[in-house]
Amino acid sequence: MIATSPNNPTDIADLLAFYASAGADEALEEEPVNRFAEMAPKSPERVPEATAPAGQIPAPGPNQPSRPGISRLPDAPPARTPAATATVPDEAQAALARQLAATAASLDELRQHMAAFDGCNLKFTAKNLVFADGNPNAAVMLVGEAPGRDEDIEGLPFVGRSGRLLDRMLAAIGLDRTSVYIANVIPWRPPGNRTPTPHETEICRPFIERQIELVNPRVLVNLGGPSAKTLLNTTEGILRLRGNWRVHTTASGTAIPAMPTLHPAYLLRTPAHKKLAWRDFLEVKAKLQALG
Ligand code: URA
């Protein structure tokens, strides 16, 4: 907690250096934003009690603008019917994400649905939706955790330092971005690169699951613990998981072999473990050869 505001240039520079070292590398807004005020209904009319039982959120009427956190596509089915009024906003948004993901018939449609979805708070601090990079017909799909600063700016996954290491790891087994498809569990950068919350992960999970289903790779590579835990339905740590084949099962029941491995950002901090990731990548290469 800072009791007084510094007003000489040296103190200000020290304070900024302190914030940067603590991971706060961006000023999001010049003024604080009162999100609760934004969420208040714009109409002066009271909502009749019969349609808004205590503790529940009334569904917007057909001509009401949707509120932040509740998105609708123009041609999508209504987000909520009066009978399906949500009591837990995050669950309502996760349900909407599931519905939007399930109705996306192609990767392009999925991208459009995700771009129109306002149900994940991370979207409002991110600069770009980071959907994917690479070849959608690739045999290998890699899934990381969430975009960082460089990815947010470019709108592409793994373009920063860890992306450059990932490119070298792929090259070592004869692959590159024309022969793999890359995405993240979370498609919007968490502010200051903080860890996504479990709610944020649950809200975004249907999108990445549908993305995997639509790409239908022969092999999935989970980069790091959060990707492995989310997509392989396990709570085991990545150091135990890595190197062993698992299975990712899609909503339609397709079983995709999955190799959990260490995240490139972790390898940059722990270079002694690069040999473990090298072994995992050799497993992937062997699996691709075995699958023909
Ligand atoms: N780390 C990730 O998990 N994903 C990216 O896109 C970049 C860094």
Coordinates of C-alpha atoms and ligand atoms in Angstrom, one line a residue:
M1 CA 0.0 0.0 0.0
I2 CA 1.4 3.4 -1.0
A3 CA 0.6 6.1 1.6
T4 CA 1.6 9.2 -0.5
S5 CA 2.0 9.8 -4.2
P6 CA 5.7 10.5 -5.1
N7 CA 6.1 13.7 -7.0
N8 CA 9.8 13.9 -7.8
P9 CA 11.1 12.1 -11.0
T10 CA 13.4 9.8 -9.1
D11 CA 10.7 8.6 -6.7
I12 CA 8.3 8.1 -9.6
A13 CA 11.0 6.1 -11.6
D14 CA 11.6 4.0 -8.4
L15 CA 7.9 3.3 -8.0
L16 CA 7.5 2.3 -11.7
A17 CA 10.5 0.0 -11.4
F18 CA 8.9 -1.6 -8.3
Y19 CA 5.6 -2.1 -10.2
A20 CA 7.4 -3.6 -13.2
S21 CA 9.4 -6.0 -11.0
A22 CA 6.1 -7.1 -9.3
G23 CA 4.7 -7.9 -12.8
A24 CA 2.5 -4.9 -13.3
D25 CA 3.8 -3.9 -16.7
E26 CA 0.8 -2.1 -18.1
A27 CA -1.5 0.8 -17.1
L28 CA -4.9 -0.5 -18.1
E29 CA -6.9 2.8 -17.7
E30 CA -6.0 6.3 -16.8
E31 CA -9.0 6.5 -14.4
P32 CA -10.5 3.6 -12.3
V33 CA -13.6 2.1 -13.9
N34 CA -16.6 1.3 -11.9
R35 CA -17.8 -1.9 -13.5
F36 CA -20.7 -2.2 -11.1
A37 CA -22.1 1.1 -12.4
E38 CA -21.7 -0.1 -16.0
M39 CA -23.7 -3.2 -15.2
A40 CA -26.6 -1.3 -13.7
P41 CA -29.7 -1.4 -16.0
K42 CA -29.8 1.7 -18.2
S43 CA -33.6 1.9 -18.1
P44 CA -35.2 3.7 -15.2
E45 CA -38.0 1.2 -15.1
R46 CA -37.9 -1.3 -12.3
V47 CA -37.8 -5.0 -13.2
P48 CA -41.2 -6.5 -12.2
E49 CA -40.6 -8.8 -9.2
A50 CA -42.3 -11.7 -10.9
T51 CA -39.6 -11.9 -13.6
A52 CA -36.7 -11.4 -11.3
P53 CA -36.9 -13.6 -8.2
A54 CA -34.7 -12.6 -5.3
G55 CA -31.0 -13.4 -5.9
Q56 CA -31.5 -14.0 -9.7
I57 CA -30.5 -12.0 -12.6
P58 CA -33.3 -10.9 -15.0
A59 CA -32.9 -12.0 -18.6
P60 CA -32.6 -8.9 -20.9
G61 CA -35.7 -8.2 -23.0
P62 CA -35.6 -8.7 -26.7
N63 CA -34.7 -5.1 -27.4
Q64 CA -32.5 -4.4 -24.4
P65 CA -28.8 -4.1 -25.0
S66 CA -26.9 -7.0 -23.5
R67 CA -24.8 -6.2 -20.5
P68 CA -21.0 -6.6 -20.2
G69 CA -20.4 -10.3 -19.4
I70 CA -23.4 -11.5 -21.4
S71 CA -22.9 -11.8 -25.1
R72 CA -25.3 -12.7 -27.9
L73 CA -24.7 -13.4 -31.5
P74 CA -27.2 -11.7 -33.9
D75 CA -28.2 -15.1 -35.3
A76 CA -27.5 -17.3 -32.3
P77 CA -30.2 -18.7 -30.2
P78 CA -31.2 -16.4 -27.3
A79 CA -28.6 -16.5 -24.5
R80 CA -31.2 -17.2 -21.9
T81 CA -34.9 -18.0 -21.9
P82 CA -36.9 -16.7 -18.9
A83 CA -37.1 -20.3 -17.7
A84 CA -33.3 -20.6 -17.7
T85 CA -32.6 -17.5 -15.7
A86 CA -29.1 -17.8 -14.2
T87 CA -28.4 -17.5 -10.5
V88 CA -24.6 -17.7 -10.8
P89 CA -23.3 -15.4 -13.5
D90 CA -20.1 -17.4 -14.2
E91 CA -22.1 -20.5 -14.8
A92 CA -24.4 -18.7 -17.2
Q93 CA -21.4 -17.5 -19.1
A94 CA -19.9 -21.0 -19.1
A95 CA -23.2 -22.4 -20.4
L96 CA -23.3 -19.8 -23.1
A97 CA -19.7 -20.6 -24.1
R98 CA -20.6 -24.3 -24.3
Q99 CA -23.6 -23.4 -26.5
L100 CA -21.6 -21.1 -28.8
A101 CA -18.7 -23.6 -29.1
A102 CA -21.0 -26.5 -29.8
T103 CA -22.8 -24.6 -32.6
A104 CA -19.6 -23.6 -34.4
A105 CA -19.4 -25.7 -37.5
S106 CA -15.9 -24.6 -38.6
L107 CA -12.8 -22.9 -37.2
D108 CA -13.8 -19.6 -38.8
E109 CA -17.2 -19.8 -37.2
L110 CA -15.6 -20.6 -33.8
R111 CA -13.3 -17.6 -34.1
Q112 CA -16.3 -15.4 -34.8
H113 CA -18.3 -16.8 -31.9
M114 CA -15.3 -16.2 -29.6
A115 CA -14.8 -12.7 -30.9
A116 CA -18.4 -11.9 -30.2
F117 CA -18.4 -13.5 -26.7
D118 CA -18.3 -11.0 -23.8
G119 CA -18.6 -13.5 -21.0
C120 CA -15.0 -13.7 -20.0
N121 CA -13.6 -10.6 -18.2
L122 CA -10.2 -11.2 -19.7
K123 CA -11.5 -10.0 -23.0
F124 CA -11.9 -6.5 -21.6
T125 CA -8.3 -6.0 -20.7
A126 CA -6.7 -7.8 -23.6
K127 CA -5.8 -6.0 -26.8
N128 CA -6.6 -9.0 -29.1
L129 CA -8.2 -12.4 -29.3
V130 CA -5.4 -14.9 -29.7
F131 CA -7.1 -17.6 -31.6
A132 CA -4.4 -19.8 -33.3
D133 CA -1.4 -20.0 -35.5
G134 CA -0.3 -22.6 -38.0
N135 CA -1.9 -25.1 -40.2
P136 CA -5.5 -26.2 -39.4
N137 CA -4.9 -29.4 -41.3
A138 CA -1.8 -30.3 -39.3
A139 CA -1.3 -33.7 -37.7
V140 CA 0.0 -32.1 -34.5
M141 CA -1.8 -29.5 -32.4
L142 CA 0.0 -27.8 -29.5
V143 CA -2.0 -26.1 -26.7
G144 CA -0.4 -23.7 -24.3
E145 CA -1.9 -21.8 -21.3
A146 CA -2.6 -18.2 -22.2
P147 CA -1.1 -15.4 -24.3
G148 CA 1.5 -13.1 -22.9
R149 CA 2.3 -9.5 -23.8
D150 CA 3.8 -10.2 -27.2
E151 CA 1.0 -12.6 -28.2
D152 CA -1.6 -10.1 -27.1
I153 CA -0.1 -7.4 -29.2
E154 CA 0.3 -9.6 -32.3
G155 CA -2.9 -11.6 -31.8
L156 CA -0.9 -14.8 -32.4
P157 CA 0.2 -17.5 -29.9
F158 CA 3.8 -18.1 -28.9
V159 CA 5.5 -15.3 -30.7
G160 CA 7.5 -14.0 -27.7
R161 CA 10.6 -15.5 -26.1
S162 CA 9.0 -18.8 -25.3
G163 CA 7.6 -19.0 -28.8
R164 CA 11.0 -18.7 -30.3
L165 CA 12.2 -21.6 -28.0
L166 CA 9.1 -23.6 -29.1
D167 CA 10.0 -23.0 -32.8
R168 CA 13.5 -24.4 -32.1
M169 CA 12.0 -27.4 -30.3
L170 CA 9.7 -28.1 -33.3
A171 CA 12.5 -27.6 -35.8
A172 CA 14.5 -30.3 -33.8
I173 CA 11.9 -32.9 -34.8
G174 CA 11.4 -31.6 -38.3
L175 CA 8.3 -29.5 -37.7
D176 CA 7.4 -25.8 -38.1
R177 CA 4.3 -23.6 -38.1
T178 CA 3.3 -24.9 -41.5
S179 CA 3.1 -28.4 -40.1
V180 CA 1.6 -27.8 -36.7
Y181 CA -1.4 -25.9 -35.3
I182 CA -1.0 -23.9 -32.1
A183 CA -3.6 -22.5 -29.7
N184 CA -4.1 -21.8 -26.0
V185 CA -6.6 -22.8 -23.3
I186 CA -7.3 -19.1 -22.7
P187 CA -7.5 -16.9 -25.8
W188 CA -7.1 -13.6 -24.0
R189 CA -4.1 -12.3 -22.1
P190 CA -4.6 -12.2 -18.4
P191 CA -3.6 -8.8 -17.1
G192 CA 0.1 -8.7 -16.1
N193 CA 0.3 -12.3 -17.1
R194 CA -1.4 -13.5 -13.9
T195 CA -2.5 -17.1 -13.7
P196 CA -6.1 -17.4 -15.1
T197 CA -8.6 -18.2 -12.4
P198 CA -10.5 -21.5 -12.4
H199 CA -13.7 -19.6 -13.4
E200 CA -11.9 -18.1 -16.4
T201 CA -10.5 -21.5 -17.4
E202 CA -14.0 -23.1 -17.1
I203 CA -15.5 -20.3 -19.2
C204 CA -12.9 -20.7 -21.9
R205 CA -12.7 -24.5 -21.8
P206 CA -15.5 -25.2 -24.3
F207 CA -13.8 -23.1 -26.9
I208 CA -10.5 -24.9 -26.9
E209 CA -12.2 -28.3 -26.7
R210 CA -14.2 -27.4 -29.8
Q211 CA -11.1 -26.1 -31.5
I212 CA -9.3 -29.4 -30.9
E213 CA -12.4 -31.3 -32.1
L214 CA -12.6 -29.2 -35.3
V215 CA -8.8 -29.5 -36.1
N216 CA -9.0 -33.2 -35.2
P217 CA -5.2 -33.6 -35.0
R218 CA -3.6 -37.1 -34.8
V219 CA -1.5 -36.0 -31.8
L220 CA -2.1 -33.3 -29.2
V221 CA 0.8 -31.8 -27.3
N222 CA 0.0 -30.1 -24.0
L223 CA 2.5 -27.4 -23.2
G224 CA 2.7 -27.0 -19.4
G225 CA 0.6 -28.0 -16.4
P226 CA -2.5 -25.8 -17.0
S227 CA -3.0 -27.1 -20.5
A228 CA -2.5 -30.7 -19.4
K229 CA -4.8 -30.4 -16.4
T230 CA -7.6 -28.7 -18.3
L231 CA -7.6 -31.0 -21.3
L232 CA -6.6 -34.3 -19.8
N233 CA -8.9 -34.1 -16.9
T234 CA -6.3 -34.7 -14.2
T235 CA -4.9 -32.9 -11.2
E236 CA -1.4 -34.5 -11.4
G237 CA 1.5 -32.1 -11.7
I238 CA 3.3 -31.7 -15.0
L239 CA 6.6 -33.2 -13.8
R240 CA 4.7 -36.5 -13.2
L241 CA 2.5 -36.2 -16.3
R242 CA 5.1 -35.3 -18.8
G243 CA 6.6 -38.0 -21.1
N244 CA 3.6 -40.4 -20.8
W245 CA 1.0 -40.7 -23.4
R246 CA -2.5 -39.8 -22.3
V247 CA -5.8 -39.4 -24.2
H248 CA -7.9 -36.3 -24.9
T249 CA -11.5 -37.4 -25.7
T250 CA -13.5 -34.9 -27.7
A251 CA -17.3 -34.2 -27.2
S252 CA -18.1 -36.5 -30.1
G253 CA -16.0 -39.3 -28.5
T254 CA -12.8 -39.2 -30.7
A255 CA -9.8 -40.3 -28.6
I256 CA -6.7 -38.2 -29.5
P257 CA -3.2 -39.3 -28.1
A258 CA -1.9 -36.5 -26.0
M259 CA 1.7 -35.9 -24.9
P260 CA 2.0 -33.5 -21.8
T261 CA 5.3 -31.8 -21.8
L262 CA 7.1 -28.8 -20.1
H263 CA 6.1 -25.3 -21.1
P264 CA 8.8 -23.4 -23.0
A265 CA 8.6 -20.5 -20.5
Y266 CA 9.4 -23.0 -17.7
L267 CA 12.3 -24.3 -19.8
L268 CA 13.7 -20.8 -20.2
R269 CA 13.8 -20.5 -16.4
T270 CA 14.9 -24.1 -15.9
P271 CA 17.2 -25.0 -18.8
A272 CA 18.4 -28.2 -17.1
H273 CA 15.0 -29.6 -17.9
K274 CA 15.3 -29.1 -21.6
K275 CA 16.5 -32.6 -22.0
L276 CA 13.1 -33.9 -20.6
A277 CA 11.2 -31.9 -23.2
W278 CA 13.6 -33.2 -25.8
R279 CA 12.6 -36.7 -24.9
D280 CA 8.9 -35.8 -25.0
F281 CA 9.3 -34.3 -28.5
L282 CA 11.1 -37.4 -29.7
E283 CA 8.1 -39.4 -28.4
V284 CA 5.8 -37.2 -30.5
K285 CA 8.0 -37.7 -33.6
A286 CA 8.0 -41.5 -33.1
K287 CA 4.2 -41.5 -32.6
L288 CA 3.7 -39.5 -35.9
Q289 CA 5.9 -42.0 -37.7
A290 CA 4.0 -45.0 -36.2
L291 CA 0.7 -43.4 -37.2
G292 CA 2.0 -43.1 -40.7
Ligands
URA1 N1 2.7 -18.9 -23.1 C1 1.5 -19.6 -23.5 O1 1.1 -20.5 -22.8 N2 0.9 -19.2 -24.6 C2 1.4 -18.3 -25.5 O2 0.8 -18.1 -26.5 C3 2.6 -17.6 -25.1 C4 3.2 -17.9 -23.9

